[in-house]
């Protein structure tokens, strides 16, 4: 898939408001003063494509980073929230890319890595070598992301080469070069030629020997036990086979004992369950009787109080007039018949209460009997389990072990002899393999690059430097050892300052993309460089046509005919650089009343917030 470019970079707020940068397929210059959010633009692209660094903070209220790519087959849009960082949502009108939710992890079943590699036309199953013995790992977007997005904090570095990830070391250099080979010439690693290092051969030999010795150590005790069984059988006047038959009979008898005990215990458990139910029922009846007795006691006490009041009323007359309102009181005095009725009711309640208390005592005695029986049954169950675990099961297991060990007697002898022979064969095979693999060809990725790559990188770097009026352009070379530009044989780290490092890194990246545009099946189609003039000051140049930065932007416009280039720069760096009408210019004014203040709508520098 070719001719991919970024049409739109967006930041979306919680309320749905979008701050967007619209781009063209040629040269795009995003220009602004410090603290206008320029660096957030590169971070938005990187984050939307699976990067770790957040492009926004909670303070900004922006939460979704979105990038829209234009491809030959249609548009592809990637959206990712800073609050749900594990998922990237993909919208696609390209039939080669399935829309949906993808995981950031390259190990997930549906990984965003497959989408990003598809934009490059690389299959997701591609693998790259990690060392000289052709050990491989999966080829991922993260391995080459730095070749499309060059952030401000990396453009000015002296080491390693800008074509390598910033974390590249001697240990990971082979993997970095192997990743470049995929883009440069569609290099594919044949897993069948994977070789073995000396340390790996030594480790494998040691592991095999350890395995064999472990097997021998495991077998020897079993063989000794077999000999003991044979000795016991001989003392009893039996062969090993008749001894084995006796063991089978004893084991069968023990199994019958176990089954009998389990059946008896099953009956015990069933009886325990019945007793539990009976005891619970008795507890309910006892609680009911106690409640009933309490109610009878309350009723008797209430009626007794009423009886005492009636007797008092017969001996003490009621007042005829209310002492408060002086109204007449009309109350009849209780008769002897009234008093007799209440007394009779009290006696009736006491008789019923006595019957209930008798019933309660019977229930309590019955509950005690059930509880004692339940205790005995539980004790019997524990004894059954103890007998099963401490006597019957250990005896059965011991007999079964003896049976199994004797049954494998001949096999053990044969296995022991075979392991001894196997040990010798493995040692011989390892010796032969060690001798044969000493001459295996090692993987040297630098030697895999075709000659036209070195030739093109040299010529293109010199050509760009010449067009930029760089003094010493004719002495520039692309080093095979450092994979970086050298001037008169000296590296950037030896001779160049921060500003010139940024300038030369931009040149190397442009030369690399120029080669991809001309030769590669997997050219990205776009390049974003944040501040290529970072820290660059060429001094006073009286003639515009001799300015290095003017020459650089003139060359950028030429290369942008073949691909999209996105440049992010500070306003003061762009002074004196003419930009023609074919360049898409996005300018941040850092003025709340004039033009577009910055990248994020409503976000201002601290000094401008008042």
Coordinates of C-alpha atoms in Angstrom, one line a residue:
X1 CA 0.0 0.0 0.0
X2 CA 1.6 3.3 -1.1
X3 CA 0.9 7.0 -1.2
X4 CA -0.3 7.2 2.4
X5 CA -0.5 10.6 4.0
X6 CA -2.1 12.4 7.0
X7 CA -5.1 14.5 6.2
X8 CA -6.1 15.6 9.7
X9 CA -4.7 15.7 13.2
X10 CA -7.3 16.3 15.9
X11 CA -7.7 16.8 19.6
X12 CA -11.2 16.3 20.9
X13 CA -12.5 17.7 24.2
X14 CA -14.9 16.0 26.7
X15 CA -17.7 18.2 25.3
X16 CA -17.1 17.1 21.7
X17 CA -15.3 20.3 20.7
X18 CA -12.5 19.5 18.2
X19 CA -9.2 21.3 17.6
X20 CA -7.9 20.1 14.2
X21 CA -4.9 20.6 12.0
X22 CA -5.8 20.1 8.3
X23 CA -2.9 19.0 6.1
X24 CA -2.1 18.4 2.4
X25 CA -0.1 15.6 0.7
X26 CA 2.8 18.0 0.1
X27 CA 4.9 20.2 2.4
X28 CA 3.1 21.3 5.6
X29 CA 4.7 23.9 7.9
X30 CA 3.2 24.3 11.4
X31 CA 4.8 27.5 12.8
X32 CA 4.3 29.1 16.2
X33 CA 6.0 30.7 19.2
X34 CA 6.9 28.7 22.3
X35 CA 4.0 27.3 24.4
X36 CA 1.5 27.3 21.6
X37 CA 1.1 23.5 21.7
X38 CA 3.2 22.6 18.7
X39 CA 4.9 19.6 20.3
X40 CA 1.5 18.3 21.3
X41 CA 0.8 17.8 17.5
X42 CA 3.6 15.2 17.1
X43 CA 2.6 13.6 20.4
X44 CA -1.0 13.4 19.2
X45 CA 0.1 11.5 16.1
X46 CA 2.4 9.2 18.1
X47 CA -0.3 8.5 20.8
X48 CA -3.0 7.8 18.3
X49 CA -0.7 5.3 16.7
X50 CA 0.0 3.5 20.0
X51 CA 2.7 5.6 21.7
X52 CA 3.0 5.8 25.4
X53 CA 3.4 9.6 26.0
X54 CA 0.1 11.4 26.6
X55 CA -0.5 14.4 24.3
X56 CA -2.9 16.2 26.8
X57 CA -3.3 16.6 30.5
X58 CA -6.6 16.5 32.4
X59 CA -6.2 20.3 32.9
X60 CA -6.8 20.9 29.2
X61 CA -10.1 19.0 29.1
X62 CA -9.0 17.3 25.9
X63 CA -9.1 13.5 26.0
X64 CA -9.1 12.0 22.5
X65 CA -6.2 12.0 20.0
X66 CA -7.3 11.4 16.4
X67 CA -5.3 11.0 13.1
X68 CA -6.9 10.5 9.7
X69 CA -4.8 8.9 7.0
X70 CA -5.5 8.9 3.3
X71 CA -4.6 5.7 1.4
X72 CA -5.0 4.5 -2.1
X73 CA -8.0 2.4 -0.9
X74 CA -9.7 5.0 1.2
X75 CA -9.4 6.9 4.5
X76 CA -8.4 5.3 7.8
X77 CA -8.9 7.1 11.1
X78 CA -7.4 6.2 14.4
X79 CA -8.8 7.5 17.7
X80 CA -7.5 6.9 21.2
X81 CA -8.6 8.3 24.6
X82 CA -6.1 9.2 27.3
X83 CA -8.6 7.6 29.8
X84 CA -8.9 4.3 28.0
X85 CA -5.3 3.9 26.7
X86 CA -5.4 0.2 25.9
X87 CA -7.8 0.5 23.0
X88 CA -7.6 2.4 19.7
X89 CA -10.8 2.8 17.6
X90 CA -10.4 2.5 13.9
X91 CA -12.7 3.8 11.2
X92 CA -11.9 2.7 7.7
X93 CA -13.3 3.0 4.1
X94 CA -10.3 1.0 2.9
X95 CA -11.5 -2.6 2.3
X96 CA -8.0 -3.9 3.3
X97 CA -8.4 -2.5 6.9
X98 CA -11.3 -3.8 9.0
X99 CA -12.9 -1.1 11.2
X100 CA -13.4 -1.7 15.0
X101 CA -11.6 -1.6 18.3
X102 CA -7.9 -2.7 18.4
X103 CA -5.5 -3.3 21.3
X104 CA -2.4 -1.3 21.8
X105 CA -0.5 -4.5 22.7
X106 CA 1.2 -6.2 19.7
X107 CA 0.6 -9.5 21.4
X108 CA -3.2 -9.2 21.4
X109 CA -5.3 -11.1 19.0
X110 CA -6.6 -7.9 17.4
X111 CA -3.7 -5.5 17.6
X112 CA -3.3 -2.0 16.2
X113 CA 0.1 -3.2 14.9
X114 CA -1.7 -5.1 12.1
X115 CA -3.4 -1.8 10.9
X116 CA -0.2 0.3 11.0
X117 CA 1.8 -2.4 9.2
X118 CA -1.0 -2.7 6.6
X119 CA -0.6 1.1 5.9
X120 CA 3.0 0.2 5.0
X121 CA 2.0 -2.9 3.0
X122 CA 3.8 -5.3 5.4
X123 CA 2.1 -8.5 6.6
X124 CA 1.6 -8.7 10.4
X125 CA 3.4 -12.1 10.5
X126 CA 6.7 -10.6 9.3
X127 CA 9.7 -11.4 11.6
X128 CA 13.1 -9.9 12.0
X129 CA 16.4 -11.2 13.3
X130 CA 17.7 -10.2 16.7
X131 CA 21.2 -11.7 16.7
X132 CA 23.9 -13.3 14.5
X133 CA 22.3 -16.8 14.9
X134 CA 19.1 -15.7 13.2
X135 CA 16.9 -15.8 16.3
X136 CA 13.7 -13.8 15.3
X137 CA 11.0 -11.7 16.9
X138 CA 7.8 -10.2 15.4
X139 CA 8.3 -7.1 13.3
X140 CA 6.2 -4.3 14.8
X141 CA 5.3 -0.6 14.1
X142 CA 7.2 0.4 17.3
X143 CA 10.4 -0.8 15.6
X144 CA 10.2 1.8 12.9
X145 CA 7.9 4.5 14.4
X146 CA 10.9 6.8 14.8
X147 CA 11.4 6.8 11.0
X148 CA 8.1 8.6 10.5
X149 CA 7.8 10.7 13.7
X150 CA 10.9 12.5 14.8
X151 CA 10.1 14.4 18.1
X152 CA 11.8 17.6 19.2
X153 CA 13.8 15.9 22.0
X154 CA 15.4 13.4 19.5
X155 CA 16.1 15.6 16.5
X156 CA 19.3 17.1 18.0
X157 CA 20.8 13.9 19.4
X158 CA 24.4 13.0 18.5
X159 CA 24.1 9.3 19.0
X160 CA 22.9 6.8 17.9
X161 CA 22.0 7.4 14.3
X162 CA 18.6 9.1 13.8
X163 CA 17.7 6.0 11.7
X164 CA 17.8 3.9 14.9
X165 CA 15.5 4.0 17.9
X166 CA 17.0 6.2 20.7
X167 CA 17.4 3.1 23.0
X168 CA 19.6 1.2 20.4
X169 CA 22.6 -0.4 22.0
X170 CA 25.2 -3.0 20.9
X171 CA 22.8 -5.7 22.1
X172 CA 19.9 -4.4 20.0
X173 CA 21.8 -3.1 16.9
X174 CA 21.1 -6.2 14.9
X175 CA 17.4 -5.9 15.5
X176 CA 17.4 -2.3 14.5
X177 CA 19.3 -3.0 11.2
X178 CA 17.0 -5.9 10.5
X179 CA 14.0 -3.6 10.9
X180 CA 15.5 -1.1 8.4
X181 CA 16.0 -3.9 5.9
X182 CA 12.3 -4.6 5.9
X183 CA 11.6 -1.1 4.7
X184 CA 14.6 -0.7 2.4
X185 CA 14.4 -3.9 0.5
X186 CA 11.6 -6.0 1.9
X187 CA 14.1 -8.3 3.6
X188 CA 12.6 -11.6 4.9
X189 CA 14.2 -13.9 7.4
X190 CA 14.1 -17.7 6.7
X191 CA 13.5 -19.4 10.0
X192 CA 15.0 -22.6 8.6
X193 CA 18.5 -21.2 8.7
X194 CA 18.4 -20.3 12.4
X195 CA 21.7 -21.4 13.9
X196 CA 22.9 -22.1 17.4
X197 CA 25.5 -20.1 19.3
X198 CA 28.3 -21.8 21.3
X199 CA 26.7 -20.8 24.6
X200 CA 23.4 -22.3 23.4
X201 CA 25.1 -25.5 22.3
X202 CA 26.8 -25.8 25.7
X203 CA 23.5 -25.1 27.5
X204 CA 21.6 -27.7 25.4
X205 CA 24.3 -30.3 26.0
X206 CA 24.2 -29.6 29.7
X207 CA 20.4 -29.8 29.7
X208 CA 20.4 -33.1 27.9
X209 CA 23.0 -34.6 30.3
X210 CA 21.1 -33.3 33.3
X211 CA 17.9 -34.9 31.9
X212 CA 19.5 -38.3 31.3
X213 CA 21.2 -38.3 34.8
X214 CA 17.9 -37.3 36.4
X215 CA 16.1 -40.2 34.6
X216 CA 18.8 -42.6 35.8
X217 CA 18.6 -41.3 39.4
X218 CA 14.8 -41.8 39.3
X219 CA 15.0 -45.4 38.0
X220 CA 17.7 -46.7 40.3
X221 CA 15.6 -46.5 43.5
X222 CA 12.8 -48.4 41.7
X223 CA 15.2 -51.1 40.6
X224 CA 16.5 -51.5 44.1
X225 CA 12.9 -51.8 45.4
X226 CA 12.2 -54.4 42.8
X227 CA 15.2 -56.5 44.0
X228 CA 13.9 -56.2 47.6
X229 CA 10.5 -57.5 46.4
X230 CA 12.1 -60.4 44.6
X231 CA 14.1 -61.2 47.8
X232 CA 11.0 -61.2 49.9
X233 CA 9.2 -63.5 47.4
X234 CA 12.1 -65.9 47.3
X235 CA 12.1 -66.1 51.1
X236 CA 8.4 -67.0 51.0
X237 CA 9.1 -69.7 48.5
X238 CA 7.3 -67.9 45.7
X239 CA 8.2 -66.4 42.3
X240 CA 7.7 -62.7 41.7
X241 CA 4.6 -63.5 39.7
X242 CA 2.9 -65.6 42.5
X243 CA 4.0 -62.9 45.0
X244 CA 2.3 -60.3 42.7
X245 CA -0.9 -62.5 42.7
X246 CA -1.0 -62.6 46.5
X247 CA -0.6 -58.8 46.6
X248 CA -3.6 -58.5 44.3
X249 CA -5.7 -60.7 46.6
X250 CA -4.7 -58.7 49.7
X251 CA -5.4 -55.4 47.9
X252 CA -8.9 -56.7 46.9
X253 CA -9.6 -57.7 50.6
X254 CA -8.5 -54.2 51.7
X255 CA -10.8 -52.6 49.1
X256 CA -13.7 -54.7 50.4
X257 CA -12.9 -53.5 53.9
X258 CA -12.9 -49.9 52.7
X259 CA -16.2 -50.3 50.9
X260 CA -17.8 -51.9 54.0
X261 CA -16.7 -49.1 56.1
X262 CA -17.9 -46.5 53.6
X263 CA -21.4 -48.2 53.5
X264 CA -21.6 -48.2 57.3
X265 CA -20.5 -44.6 57.5
X266 CA -23.1 -43.7 54.8
X267 CA -25.8 -45.1 57.2
X268 CA -24.3 -43.2 60.1
X269 CA -24.4 -39.9 58.1
X270 CA -28.0 -40.5 57.1
X271 CA -28.9 -41.1 60.8
X272 CA -27.0 -37.9 61.8
X273 CA -29.1 -36.0 59.2
X274 CA -32.3 -37.4 60.6
X275 CA -31.3 -36.6 64.2
X276 CA -30.4 -33.0 63.2
X277 CA -33.9 -32.6 61.7
X278 CA -35.5 -34.0 64.7
X279 CA -33.5 -31.8 67.1
X280 CA -34.3 -28.7 65.1
X281 CA -38.1 -29.6 65.2
X282 CA -37.9 -30.1 69.0
X283 CA -36.1 -26.7 69.4
X284 CA -39.0 -25.1 67.5
X285 CA -41.6 -26.8 69.8
X286 CA -39.7 -25.8 73.0
X287 CA -39.5 -22.1 71.8
X288 CA -43.3 -22.2 71.1
X289 CA -44.0 -23.6 74.6
X290 CA -41.8 -20.9 76.3
X291 CA -43.6 -18.1 74.4
X292 CA -47.0 -19.6 75.4
X293 CA -46.0 -19.8 79.1
X294 CA -44.8 -16.2 79.0
X295 CA -48.2 -15.1 77.5
X296 CA -50.2 -17.0 80.2
X297 CA -48.1 -15.4 82.9
X298 CA -48.8 -11.9 81.4
X299 CA -52.6 -12.6 81.2
X300 CA -52.7 -13.9 84.8
X301 CA -50.9 -10.9 86.1
X302 CA -53.2 -8.5 84.2
X303 CA -56.3 -10.2 85.5
X304 CA -54.9 -10.3 89.1
X305 CA -54.4 -6.5 88.9
X306 CA -58.0 -6.0 87.7
X307 CA -59.3 -8.2 90.6
X308 CA -57.4 -6.2 93.2
X309 CA -58.9 -3.0 91.8
X310 CA -62.4 -4.4 91.9
X311 CA -62.1 -5.5 95.5
X312 CA -60.7 -2.0 96.4
X313 CA -63.7 -0.4 94.7
X314 CA -66.1 -2.3 96.9
X315 CA -64.6 -1.0 100.1
X316 CA -63.8 2.5 99.0
X317 CA -66.5 4.5 97.4
X318 CA -65.9 6.5 94.1
X319 CA -66.1 10.3 94.4
X320 CA -69.4 11.7 93.1
X321 CA -67.7 14.8 91.6
X322 CA -64.6 15.3 89.5
X323 CA -62.0 17.1 91.5
X324 CA -60.8 19.1 88.4
X325 CA -63.9 20.0 86.4
X326 CA -66.5 19.4 89.2
X327 CA -68.7 17.4 86.9
X328 CA -70.7 14.5 88.3
X329 CA -69.1 11.0 88.0
X330 CA -71.4 8.0 87.3
X331 CA -69.6 4.7 88.0
X332 CA -71.2 1.5 89.2
X333 CA -69.5 -0.5 92.0
X334 CA -68.3 -4.0 91.0
X335 CA -70.6 -6.8 92.3
X336 CA -69.6 -10.1 93.9
X337 CA -70.5 -11.8 90.7
X338 CA -68.0 -9.6 88.7
X339 CA -65.3 -10.5 91.2
X340 CA -66.1 -14.2 90.9
X341 CA -65.9 -14.2 87.1
X342 CA -62.4 -12.7 87.1
X343 CA -61.2 -15.0 89.9
X344 CA -62.4 -18.0 87.9
X345 CA -60.6 -16.9 84.7
X346 CA -57.3 -16.5 86.6
X347 CA -57.6 -20.1 88.0
X348 CA -58.3 -21.4 84.4
X349 CA -55.2 -19.7 83.1
X350 CA -53.0 -21.2 85.8
X351 CA -54.3 -24.7 85.0
X352 CA -53.5 -24.3 81.3
X353 CA -50.1 -22.9 82.1
X354 CA -49.3 -25.9 84.3
X355 CA -50.2 -28.3 81.5
X356 CA -47.9 -26.4 79.1
X357 CA -45.0 -26.4 81.6
X358 CA -45.4 -30.2 81.9
X359 CA -45.3 -30.5 78.1
X360 CA -42.2 -28.3 78.0
X361 CA -40.4 -30.5 80.4
X362 CA -41.1 -33.6 78.3
X363 CA -39.8 -31.8 75.2
X364 CA -36.6 -30.7 76.9
X365 CA -35.9 -34.2 78.0
X366 CA -36.5 -35.5 74.5
X367 CA -34.2 -32.9 73.0
X368 CA -31.4 -33.9 75.5
X369 CA -31.8 -37.5 74.4
X370 CA -31.6 -36.6 70.7
X371 CA -28.5 -34.4 71.3
X372 CA -26.7 -37.2 73.2
X373 CA -27.5 -39.7 70.4
X374 CA -26.4 -37.2 67.8
X375 CA -23.1 -36.7 69.7
X376 CA -22.5 -40.5 69.7
X377 CA -23.3 -40.8 65.9
X378 CA -20.9 -37.9 65.1
X379 CA -18.2 -39.6 67.2
X380 CA -18.7 -42.8 65.3
X381 CA -18.4 -40.9 61.9
X382 CA -15.1 -39.4 63.0
X383 CA -13.8 -42.9 64.1
X384 CA -14.8 -44.3 60.6
X385 CA -13.0 -41.5 58.8
X386 CA -9.9 -41.9 61.0
X387 CA -9.9 -45.6 60.4
X388 CA -10.2 -45.0 56.7
X389 CA -7.4 -42.4 56.4
X390 CA -4.9 -43.8 58.9
X391 CA -5.3 -47.6 58.3
X392 CA -7.2 -48.7 55.2
X393 CA -6.1 -46.1 52.7
X394 CA -2.4 -46.1 53.5
X395 CA -2.4 -50.0 53.4
X396 CA -4.2 -49.9 50.0
X397 CA -1.8 -47.3 48.6
X398 CA 1.2 -49.1 49.8
X399 CA 0.0 -52.3 48.2
X400 CA -0.9 -50.5 44.9
X401 CA 2.6 -49.0 44.8
X402 CA 4.2 -52.4 45.2
X403 CA 2.0 -53.9 42.5
X404 CA 2.8 -51.1 40.1
X405 CA 6.5 -51.2 40.7
X406 CA 6.6 -55.0 40.3
X407 CA 4.4 -54.9 37.2
X408 CA 7.0 -52.6 35.6
X409 CA 10.0 -54.7 36.5
X410 CA 11.2 -55.8 33.1
X411 CA 10.4 -52.4 31.6
X412 CA 12.6 -50.7 34.3
X413 CA 15.5 -52.9 33.4
X414 CA 15.1 -52.2 29.7
X415 CA 14.6 -48.5 30.3
X416 CA 17.8 -48.3 32.4
X417 CA 19.8 -50.0 29.7
X418 CA 18.3 -47.8 27.1
X419 CA 19.1 -44.6 29.0
X420 CA 22.7 -45.6 29.3
X421 CA 22.9 -46.1 25.6
X422 CA 20.9 -42.9 25.0
X423 CA 23.4 -41.0 27.1
X424 CA 26.2 -42.1 24.9
X425 CA 24.3 -41.4 21.7
X426 CA 23.4 -37.9 22.8
X427 CA 26.9 -37.1 23.8
X428 CA 28.2 -38.2 20.4
X429 CA 25.4 -36.3 18.6
X430 CA 26.2 -33.1 20.6
X431 CA 29.9 -33.5 19.8
X432 CA 29.2 -33.9 16.1
X433 CA 26.7 -31.0 16.1
X434 CA 29.2 -28.8 17.9
X435 CA 31.8 -29.6 15.3
X436 CA 29.4 -29.0 12.4
X437 CA 27.9 -25.8 13.6
X438 CA 31.3 -24.1 14.1
X439 CA 31.3 -23.2 10.5
X440 CA 27.6 -22.0 10.3
X441 CA 27.2 -18.6 8.6
X442 CA 26.4 -15.8 11.0
X443 CA 23.8 -13.2 10.2
X444 CA 25.4 -9.8 9.4
X445 CA 22.7 -7.3 8.5
X446 CA 25.0 -4.6 7.3
X447 CA 26.2 -7.0 4.5
X448 CA 22.6 -7.5 3.5
X449 CA 22.0 -4.0 2.3
X450 CA 22.3 -3.7 -1.5
X451 CA 25.1 -1.6 -2.9
X452 CA 22.7 0.9 -4.4
X453 CA 21.4 1.8 -0.9
X454 CA 24.9 2.9 0.2
X455 CA 25.5 4.7 -3.1
X456 CA 22.1 6.4 -2.9
X457 CA 22.5 7.5 0.7
X458 CA 25.9 9.0 0.0
X459 CA 24.9 10.9 -3.1
X460 CA 21.6 12.1 -1.7
X461 CA 23.1 13.4 1.6
X462 CA 25.8 15.2 -0.4
X463 CA 23.2 16.6 -2.8
X464 CA 21.0 17.9 0.0
X465 CA 23.9 19.5 1.8
X466 CA 25.1 21.2 -1.3
X467 CA 21.6 22.6 -1.9
X468 CA 21.7 23.8 1.7
X469 CA 25.0 25.6 1.1
X470 CA 26.7 23.4 3.7
X471 CA 30.4 24.0 3.8
X472 CA 32.2 20.7 3.5
X473 CA 29.3 19.0 1.7
X474 CA 31.7 17.3 -0.7
X475 CA 33.4 15.5 2.3
X476 CA 30.1 14.1 3.6
X477 CA 29.7 10.3 3.7
X478 CA 27.2 7.9 5.0
X479 CA 29.1 5.6 7.4
X480 CA 28.4 1.9 7.2
X481 CA 29.6 1.4 10.8
X482 CA 27.6 4.1 12.5
X483 CA 24.8 4.3 9.9
X484 CA 25.1 8.0 10.1
X485 CA 26.5 11.0 8.3
X486 CA 30.2 11.9 8.7
X487 CA 31.9 15.1 7.7
X488 CA 35.5 14.7 6.6
X489 CA 35.6 11.4 8.4
X490 CA 34.3 12.8 11.7
X491 CA 31.0 11.9 13.4
X492 CA 28.5 14.5 14.5
X493 CA 29.3 13.7 18.2
X494 CA 33.0 14.6 17.6
X495 CA 32.6 17.8 15.6
X496 CA 29.0 19.2 15.6
X497 CA 27.0 21.1 18.2
X498 CA 23.3 20.6 19.0
X499 CA 22.0 22.8 16.2
X500 CA 24.1 21.2 13.5
X501 CA 23.2 17.7 14.8
X502 CA 19.5 18.6 14.4
X503 CA 20.2 19.9 10.9
X504 CA 22.3 16.9 9.8
X505 CA 19.8 14.4 11.4
X506 CA 17.0 16.0 9.3
X507 CA 19.2 15.6 6.2
X508 CA 19.9 11.9 6.9
X509 CA 16.1 11.3 7.5
X510 CA 15.2 13.0 4.2
X511 CA 17.8 11.1 2.3
X512 CA 16.5 7.8 3.8
X513 CA 12.9 8.7 2.8
X514 CA 14.1 9.7 -0.7
X515 CA 15.5 6.2 -1.1
X516 CA 12.3 4.6 0.2
X517 CA 10.2 6.8 -2.2
X518 CA 12.3 5.6 -5.2
X519 CA 13.0 1.9 -4.3
X520 CA 10.9 0.5 -1.5
X521 CA 7.7 -1.5 -1.6
X522 CA 6.9 -0.2 1.9
X523 CA 7.5 3.5 1.7
X524 CA 5.5 5.2 4.5
X525 CA 4.5 8.2 2.3
X526 CA 4.8 10.7 5.1
X527 CA 7.4 12.2 7.5
X528 CA 6.9 14.4 10.6
X529 CA 9.9 16.3 12.0
X530 CA 9.5 18.5 15.1
X531 CA 11.9 21.4 15.0
X532 CA 14.6 20.5 12.4
X533 CA 16.2 23.8 13.2
X534 CA 16.3 23.1 16.9
X535 CA 19.2 25.1 18.4
X536 CA 20.5 26.0 14.9
X537 CA 22.1 29.3 14.4
X538 CA 24.2 29.8 11.2
X539 CA 25.3 33.3 12.2
X540 CA 25.1 36.3 9.9
X541 CA 24.7 35.4 6.2
X542 CA 24.3 38.5 4.0
X543 CA 22.9 36.6 1.0
X544 CA 19.6 34.7 1.3
X545 CA 20.7 32.2 -1.4
X546 CA 23.6 31.1 0.8
X547 CA 21.5 30.4 3.9
X548 CA 21.5 26.8 5.0
X549 CA 18.0 26.9 6.6
X550 CA 16.6 28.6 3.4
X551 CA 18.3 25.9 1.4
X552 CA 16.9 23.2 3.6
X553 CA 13.3 24.4 3.2
X554 CA 13.8 24.8 -0.5
X555 CA 14.8 21.1 -0.6
X556 CA 11.9 20.1 1.6
X557 CA 9.5 21.6 -1.0
X558 CA 11.2 19.6 -3.7
X559 CA 11.0 16.3 -1.9
X560 CA 7.4 17.0 -0.8
X561 CA 6.4 16.4 -4.5
X562 CA 7.1 12.6 -3.8
X563 CA 5.7 12.4 -0.3
X564 CA 4.0 14.3 2.6
X565 CA 6.4 16.2 4.9
X566 CA 5.2 17.8 8.1
X567 CA 7.6 20.3 9.7
X568 CA 6.9 21.9 13.1
X569 CA 9.1 25.0 13.8
X570 CA 9.4 28.0 16.1
X571 CA 8.4 31.3 14.6
X572 CA 11.8 32.9 15.3
X573 CA 13.6 30.1 13.4
X574 CA 11.5 30.8 10.3
X575 CA 12.6 34.4 9.9
X576 CA 14.0 35.1 6.5
X577 CA 12.8 31.8 5.0
X578 CA 10.5 32.3 2.0
X579 CA 7.5 30.0 1.8
X580 CA 5.7 29.7 -1.6
X581 CA 2.0 29.3 -2.1
X582 CA 2.3 25.5 -2.7
X583 CA 3.2 25.0 1.0
X584 CA 0.4 24.4 3.5
X585 CA 1.1 26.8 6.3
X586 CA -0.5 26.5 9.8
X587 CA 0.5 29.4 11.9
X588 CA -0.1 30.0 15.6
X589 CA -0.2 33.7 16.6
X590 CA 0.0 33.3 20.4
X591 CA -2.5 36.2 20.3
X592 CA -6.0 35.7 21.7
X593 CA -7.4 38.5 19.5
X594 CA -5.5 37.8 16.2
X595 CA -5.5 34.6 14.3
X596 CA -5.3 31.1 15.8
X597 CA -3.6 31.2 19.2
X598 CA -2.3 27.6 19.3
X599 CA -3.1 24.0 18.7
X600 CA -5.7 23.5 21.4
X601 CA -8.7 25.8 21.3
X602 CA -9.1 27.6 24.6
X603 CA -5.7 26.6 25.9
X604 CA -3.3 29.6 26.5
X605 CA 0.1 30.2 27.9
X606 CA 0.1 31.0 31.7
X607 CA 1.1 34.6 31.0
X608 CA -1.9 35.0 28.7
X609 CA -4.6 33.4 30.8
X610 CA -5.7 36.6 32.6

